[in-house]
Coordinates of C-alpha atoms and ligand atoms in Angstrom, one line a residue:
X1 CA 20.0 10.1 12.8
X2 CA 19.2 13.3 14.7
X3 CA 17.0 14.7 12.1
X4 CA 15.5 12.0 10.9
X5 CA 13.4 11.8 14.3
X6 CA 10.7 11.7 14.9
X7 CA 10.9 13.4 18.2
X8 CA 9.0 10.2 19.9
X9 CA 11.8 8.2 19.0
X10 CA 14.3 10.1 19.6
X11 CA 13.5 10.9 23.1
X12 CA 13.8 7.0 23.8
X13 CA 17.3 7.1 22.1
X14 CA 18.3 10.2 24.6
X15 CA 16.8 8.2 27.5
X16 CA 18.8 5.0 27.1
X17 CA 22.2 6.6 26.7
X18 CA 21.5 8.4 30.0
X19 CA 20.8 5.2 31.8
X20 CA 24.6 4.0 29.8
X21 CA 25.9 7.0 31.1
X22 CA 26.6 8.9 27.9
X23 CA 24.8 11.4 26.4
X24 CA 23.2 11.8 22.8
X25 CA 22.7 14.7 20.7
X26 CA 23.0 16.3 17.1
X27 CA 26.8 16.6 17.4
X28 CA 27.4 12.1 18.7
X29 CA 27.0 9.9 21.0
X30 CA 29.4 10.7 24.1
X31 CA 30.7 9.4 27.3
X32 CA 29.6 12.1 29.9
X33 CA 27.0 12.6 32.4
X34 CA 26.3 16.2 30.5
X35 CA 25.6 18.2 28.1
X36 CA 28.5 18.1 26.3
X37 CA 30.0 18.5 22.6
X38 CA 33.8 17.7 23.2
X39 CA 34.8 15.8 20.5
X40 CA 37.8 13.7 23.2
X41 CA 34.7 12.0 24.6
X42 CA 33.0 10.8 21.3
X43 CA 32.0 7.3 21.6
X44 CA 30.6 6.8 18.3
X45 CA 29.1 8.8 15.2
X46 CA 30.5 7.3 12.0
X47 CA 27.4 5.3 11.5
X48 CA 23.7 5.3 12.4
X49 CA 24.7 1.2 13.5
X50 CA 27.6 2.2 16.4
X51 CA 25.1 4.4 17.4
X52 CA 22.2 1.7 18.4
X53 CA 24.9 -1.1 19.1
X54 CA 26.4 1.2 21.9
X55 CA 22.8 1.7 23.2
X56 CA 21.8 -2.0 22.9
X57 CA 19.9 -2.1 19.7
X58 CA 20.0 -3.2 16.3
X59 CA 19.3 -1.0 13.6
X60 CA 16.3 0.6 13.4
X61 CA 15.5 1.4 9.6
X62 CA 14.1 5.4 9.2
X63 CA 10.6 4.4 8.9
X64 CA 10.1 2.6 12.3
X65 CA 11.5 5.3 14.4
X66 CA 8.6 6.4 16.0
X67 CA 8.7 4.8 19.5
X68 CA 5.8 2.0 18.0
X69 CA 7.2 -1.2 19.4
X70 CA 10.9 -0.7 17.5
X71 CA 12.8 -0.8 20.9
X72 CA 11.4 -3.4 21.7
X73 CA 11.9 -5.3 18.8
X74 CA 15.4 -4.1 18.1
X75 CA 16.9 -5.7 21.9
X76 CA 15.8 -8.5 20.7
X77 CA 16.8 -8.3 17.0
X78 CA 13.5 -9.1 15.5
X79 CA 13.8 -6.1 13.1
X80 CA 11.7 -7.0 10.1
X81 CA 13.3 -7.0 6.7
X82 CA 10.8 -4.4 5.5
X83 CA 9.6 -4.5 2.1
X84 CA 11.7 -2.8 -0.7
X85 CA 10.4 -0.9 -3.6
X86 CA 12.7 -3.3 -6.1
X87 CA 10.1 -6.0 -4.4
X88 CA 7.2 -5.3 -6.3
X89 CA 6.3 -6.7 -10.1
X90 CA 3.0 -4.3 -10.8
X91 CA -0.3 -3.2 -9.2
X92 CA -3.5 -4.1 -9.1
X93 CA -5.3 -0.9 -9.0
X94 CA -4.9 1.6 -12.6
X95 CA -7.2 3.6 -14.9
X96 CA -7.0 4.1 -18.7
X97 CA -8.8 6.6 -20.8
X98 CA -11.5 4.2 -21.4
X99 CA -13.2 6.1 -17.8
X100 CA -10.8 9.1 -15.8
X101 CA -7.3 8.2 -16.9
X102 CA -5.3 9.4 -19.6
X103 CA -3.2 6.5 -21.8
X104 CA -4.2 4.4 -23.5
X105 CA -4.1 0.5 -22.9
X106 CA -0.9 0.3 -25.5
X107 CA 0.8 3.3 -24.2
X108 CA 0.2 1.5 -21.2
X109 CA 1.7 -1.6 -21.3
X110 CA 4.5 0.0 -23.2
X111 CA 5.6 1.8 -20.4
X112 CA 5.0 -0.6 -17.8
X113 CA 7.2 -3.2 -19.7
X114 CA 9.6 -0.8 -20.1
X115 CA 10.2 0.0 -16.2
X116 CA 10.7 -3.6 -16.1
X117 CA 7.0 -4.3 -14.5
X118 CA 5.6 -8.0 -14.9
X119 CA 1.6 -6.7 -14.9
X120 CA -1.0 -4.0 -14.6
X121 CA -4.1 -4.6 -14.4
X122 CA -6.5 -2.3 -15.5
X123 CA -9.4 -1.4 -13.3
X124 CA -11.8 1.4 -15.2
X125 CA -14.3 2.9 -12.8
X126 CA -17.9 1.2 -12.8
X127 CA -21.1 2.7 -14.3
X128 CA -22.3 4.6 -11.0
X129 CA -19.0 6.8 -11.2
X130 CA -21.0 9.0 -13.8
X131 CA -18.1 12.2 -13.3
X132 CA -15.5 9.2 -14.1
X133 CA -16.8 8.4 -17.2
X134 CA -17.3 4.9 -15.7
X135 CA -18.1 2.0 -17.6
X136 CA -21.5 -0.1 -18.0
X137 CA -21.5 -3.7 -18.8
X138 CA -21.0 -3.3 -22.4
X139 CA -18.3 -1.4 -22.6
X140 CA -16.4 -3.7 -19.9
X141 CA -16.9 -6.6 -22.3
X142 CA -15.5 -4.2 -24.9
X143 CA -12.2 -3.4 -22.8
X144 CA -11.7 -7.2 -22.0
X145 CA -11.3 -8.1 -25.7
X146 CA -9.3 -4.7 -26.4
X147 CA -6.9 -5.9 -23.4
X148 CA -6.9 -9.4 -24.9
X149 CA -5.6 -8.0 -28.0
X150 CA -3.2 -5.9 -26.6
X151 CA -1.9 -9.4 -24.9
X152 CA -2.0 -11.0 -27.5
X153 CA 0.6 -8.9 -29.8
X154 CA 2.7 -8.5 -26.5
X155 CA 2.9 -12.4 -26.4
X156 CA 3.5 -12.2 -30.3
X157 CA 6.8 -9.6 -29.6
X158 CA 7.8 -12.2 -27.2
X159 CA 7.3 -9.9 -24.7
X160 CA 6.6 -11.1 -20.7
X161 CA 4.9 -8.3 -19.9
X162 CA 1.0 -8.4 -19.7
X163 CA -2.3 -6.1 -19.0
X164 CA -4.3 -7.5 -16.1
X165 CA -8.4 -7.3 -16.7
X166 CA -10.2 -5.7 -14.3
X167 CA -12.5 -3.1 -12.2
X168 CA -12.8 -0.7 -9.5
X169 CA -16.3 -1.3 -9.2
X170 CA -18.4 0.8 -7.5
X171 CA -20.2 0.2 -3.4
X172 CA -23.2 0.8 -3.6
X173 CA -25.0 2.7 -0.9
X174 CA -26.7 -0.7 0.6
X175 CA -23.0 -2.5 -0.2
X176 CA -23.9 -4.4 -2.9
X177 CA -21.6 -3.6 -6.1
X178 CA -22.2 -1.7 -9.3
X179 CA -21.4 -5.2 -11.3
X180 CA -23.6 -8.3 -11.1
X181 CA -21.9 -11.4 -9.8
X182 CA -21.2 -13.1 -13.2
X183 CA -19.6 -9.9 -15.0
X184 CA -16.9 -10.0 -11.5
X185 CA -16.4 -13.3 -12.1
X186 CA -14.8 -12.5 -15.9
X187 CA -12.0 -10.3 -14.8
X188 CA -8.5 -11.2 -13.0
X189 CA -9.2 -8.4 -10.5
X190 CA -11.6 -6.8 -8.7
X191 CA -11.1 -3.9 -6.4
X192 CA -13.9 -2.3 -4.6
X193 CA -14.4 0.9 -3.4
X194 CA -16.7 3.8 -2.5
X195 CA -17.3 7.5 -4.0
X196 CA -20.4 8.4 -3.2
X197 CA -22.5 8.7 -0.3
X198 CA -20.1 10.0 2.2
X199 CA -22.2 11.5 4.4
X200 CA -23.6 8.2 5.9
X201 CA -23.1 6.8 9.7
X202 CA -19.9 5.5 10.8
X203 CA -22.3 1.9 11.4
X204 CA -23.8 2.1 7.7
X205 CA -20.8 3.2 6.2
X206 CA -19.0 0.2 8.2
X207 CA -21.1 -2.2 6.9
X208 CA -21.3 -1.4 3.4
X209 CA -17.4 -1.8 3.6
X210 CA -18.2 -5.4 5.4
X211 CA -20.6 -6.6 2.8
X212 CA -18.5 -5.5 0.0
X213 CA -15.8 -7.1 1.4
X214 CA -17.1 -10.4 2.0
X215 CA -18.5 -10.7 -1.9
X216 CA -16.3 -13.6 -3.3
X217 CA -15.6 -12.0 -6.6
X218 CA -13.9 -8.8 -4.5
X219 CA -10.6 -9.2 -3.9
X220 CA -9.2 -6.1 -2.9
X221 CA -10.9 -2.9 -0.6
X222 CA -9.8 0.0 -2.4
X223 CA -8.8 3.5 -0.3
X224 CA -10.4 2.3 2.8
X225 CA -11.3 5.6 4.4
X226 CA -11.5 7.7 0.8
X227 CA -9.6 10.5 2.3
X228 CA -7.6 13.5 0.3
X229 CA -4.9 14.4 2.9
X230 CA -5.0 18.1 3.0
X231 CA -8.6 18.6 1.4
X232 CA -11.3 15.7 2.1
X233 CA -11.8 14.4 5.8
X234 CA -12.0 10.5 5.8
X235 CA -15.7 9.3 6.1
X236 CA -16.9 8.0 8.9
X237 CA -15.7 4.3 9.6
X238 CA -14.7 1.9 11.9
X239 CA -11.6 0.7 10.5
X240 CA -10.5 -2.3 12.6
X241 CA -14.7 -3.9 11.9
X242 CA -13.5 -4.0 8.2
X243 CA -9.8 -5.2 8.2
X244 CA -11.5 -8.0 10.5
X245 CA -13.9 -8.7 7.7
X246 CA -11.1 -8.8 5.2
X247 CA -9.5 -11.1 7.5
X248 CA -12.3 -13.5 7.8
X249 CA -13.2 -13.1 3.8
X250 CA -9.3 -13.4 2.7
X251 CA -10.0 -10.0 1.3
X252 CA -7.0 -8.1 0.6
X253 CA -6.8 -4.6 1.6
X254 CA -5.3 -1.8 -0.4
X255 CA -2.6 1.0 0.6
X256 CA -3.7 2.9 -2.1
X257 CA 0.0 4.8 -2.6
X258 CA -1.3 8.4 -4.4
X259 CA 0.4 10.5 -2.4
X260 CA -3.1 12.3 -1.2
X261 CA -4.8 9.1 0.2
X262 CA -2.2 6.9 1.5
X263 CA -4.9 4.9 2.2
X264 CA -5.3 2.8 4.6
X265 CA -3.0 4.9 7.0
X266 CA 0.6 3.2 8.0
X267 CA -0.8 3.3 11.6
X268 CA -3.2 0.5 11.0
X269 CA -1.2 -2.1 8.9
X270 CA 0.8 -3.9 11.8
X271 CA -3.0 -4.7 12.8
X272 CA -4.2 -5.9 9.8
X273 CA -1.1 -8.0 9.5
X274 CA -1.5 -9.4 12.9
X275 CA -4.8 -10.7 11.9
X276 CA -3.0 -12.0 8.6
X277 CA -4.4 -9.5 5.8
X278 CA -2.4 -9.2 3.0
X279 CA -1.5 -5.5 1.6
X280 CA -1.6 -4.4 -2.3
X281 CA 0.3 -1.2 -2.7
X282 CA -1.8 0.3 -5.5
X283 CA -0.6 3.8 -7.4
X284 CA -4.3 4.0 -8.7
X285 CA -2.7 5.7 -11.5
X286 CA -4.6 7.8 -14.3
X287 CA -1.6 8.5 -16.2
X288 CA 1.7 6.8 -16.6
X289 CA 4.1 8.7 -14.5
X290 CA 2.1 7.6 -11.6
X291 CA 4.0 4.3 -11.8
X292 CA 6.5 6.3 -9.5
X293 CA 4.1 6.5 -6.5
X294 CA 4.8 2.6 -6.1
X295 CA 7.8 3.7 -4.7
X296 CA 6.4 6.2 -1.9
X297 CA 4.0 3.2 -1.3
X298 CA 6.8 1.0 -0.3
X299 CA 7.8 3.8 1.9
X300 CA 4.4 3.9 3.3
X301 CA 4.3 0.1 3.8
X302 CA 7.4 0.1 5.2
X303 CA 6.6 2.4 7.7
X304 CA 3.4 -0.1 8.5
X305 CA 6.2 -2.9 9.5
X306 CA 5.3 -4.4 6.4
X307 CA 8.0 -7.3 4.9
X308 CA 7.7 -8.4 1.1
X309 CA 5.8 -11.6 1.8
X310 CA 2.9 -9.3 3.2
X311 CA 2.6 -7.6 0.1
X312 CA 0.9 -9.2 -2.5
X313 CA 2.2 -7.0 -5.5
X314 CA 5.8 -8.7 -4.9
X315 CA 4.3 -11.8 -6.3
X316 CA 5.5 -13.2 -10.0
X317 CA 2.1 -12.8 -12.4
X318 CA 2.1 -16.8 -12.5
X319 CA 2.0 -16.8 -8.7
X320 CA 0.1 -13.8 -8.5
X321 CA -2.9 -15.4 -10.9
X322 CA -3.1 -18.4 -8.8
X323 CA -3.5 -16.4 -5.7
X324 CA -6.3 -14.2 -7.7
X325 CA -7.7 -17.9 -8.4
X326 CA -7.2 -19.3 -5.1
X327 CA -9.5 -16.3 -3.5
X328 CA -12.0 -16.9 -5.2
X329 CA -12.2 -21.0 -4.9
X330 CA -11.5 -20.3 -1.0
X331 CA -15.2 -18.6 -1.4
X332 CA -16.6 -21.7 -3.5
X333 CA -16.0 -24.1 -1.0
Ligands
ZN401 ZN1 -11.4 5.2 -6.4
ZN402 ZN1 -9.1 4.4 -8.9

């Protein structure tokens, strides 16, 4: 518990055994009004539970521990369930070597069935993502019939598992997208997302997101901020304007789970929830073993307060596909 921190939290956790009267540190939990290590006045260190039941909490899982609202929470033992990485069935957000990735859609869908996933959709960069080797309107129409067939011999092996149709499509610099309307309306997903132009203002960059997002073929804002941790600064954005538009759009929004973006940061995701945005932790994997990111995204989620209903990757496909449905008819009416 000690090392775990963060120091934030742990500062709290001192601070409340003071006011009990004992005193916490790296070696237990101990009845004294010092500094003290003596092993006769250990009140508890068997378990990280004794530990917050003798300071009036309920547990506080790893990720919350950051003095953000979980003492609060855990005196009155409203402690999420947080999301699990078992929780989630596929993702929503994948390339193939038809633009930047490297499988192909069979090697795919064999190892995705074979981890025990329900779906995967396939979302091949758009035609404006030249470097990507991103696909025009042809070639899309191409890959839909390709994934068909692939469907169709996994249904023929009896198999449950099955390739989702889709795109990362392109924002284009005025936020209208790389696809026209009718092309969007063909696939089972559509994420959008930008990768060029990220030198504009925080206000046009803003409302590119916004327009994108409120398209009613979109349903999910890919890596909000387009960040590389460690190498690319985040453009310019206000962050808040667009998870509002999400909100108002029933746009989902993306925590994009390769482990340089994590993107949308864990900081914002108890906001977007609040305003009832729904979270799709996507590996955007361009080769197979990136499946495993899905399990630092849970991580990621979890630390955003985030419970398995919020996150729409836990769905069943069937469920799933009526929700992908039910977006866009919301839009129709
Ligand atoms: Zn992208
Ligand atoms: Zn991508």
């Amino acid at each position: 518990m000690y090392f775990t921190g963060s120091k934030e939290h742990n500062i709290v956790m001192r601070q409340r055994a003071i006011q009990r009267g004992l005193r916490l540190n790296e070696y237990g939990l101990f009845k004294s009004n010092e500094e003290t290590r003596d092993p006769k006045l250990l009140v508890a260190c068997q378990t990280e539970e004794e530990v917050f039941d003798k300071l009036g909490l309920a547990y506080v899982p790893p990720e919350l521990r950051e003095d953000k609202g979980e003492f609060e929470a855990a005196e009155h033992h409203r402690i999420p369930r947080l999301v699990d990485w078992h929780d989630l069935r596929g993702a929503l957000h994948n390339h193939s070597n038809w633009s930047d990735g490297q499988n192909t859609l069979e090697e795919i869908a064999d190892y995705m069935d074979e981890l025990g996933l329900d779906y995967w959709a396939i979302t091949d960069h758009s035609k404006s993502s030249i470097v990507a080797n991103g696909l025009d309107s042809a070639r899309l129409r191409q890959q839909l019939k390709a994934i068909k067939e692939v469907n169709k011999k996994l249904a023929d092996d009896g198999r449950h598992f099955r390739l989702l149709t889709g795109s990362e499509v392109d924002i284009l610099a005025d936020g209208t997208l790389d696809f026209p309307d009718d092309l969007l309306a063909e696939l089972d997903v559509v994420v959008v997302s930008i990768h060029q132009g990220f030198t504009h203002s925080e206000a046009e960059t803003t409302q590119r997101l916004i327009r994108a997002a409120q398209n009613p073929y979109v349903h999910i804002m890919g890596h909000l901020t387009g960040r590389l941790l460690l190498e690319r600064e985040p453009y310019k954005v206000n962050q808040q304007a667009v998870i509002d538009a999400c909100a108002e759009a029933g746009t989902w929004i993306e925590l994009n789970c390769n482990p340089y973006r994590f993107d949308m940061d864990w900081r914002l995701w108890p906001y977007a929830k609040s305003k009832g945005v729904k979270c799709v932790i996507n590996p955007d994997a361009h080769r197979n073993e990136h499946a495993g990111f899905l399990r630092l995204g849970a991580g990621i989620a979890r630390k955003g307060w985030l419970t398995k209903a919020d996150v729409i990757n836990t769905l069943s496909r069937e469920t799933l596909l009526k929700e992908l449905a039910k977006k866009r008819n919301r839009q129709a009416v």
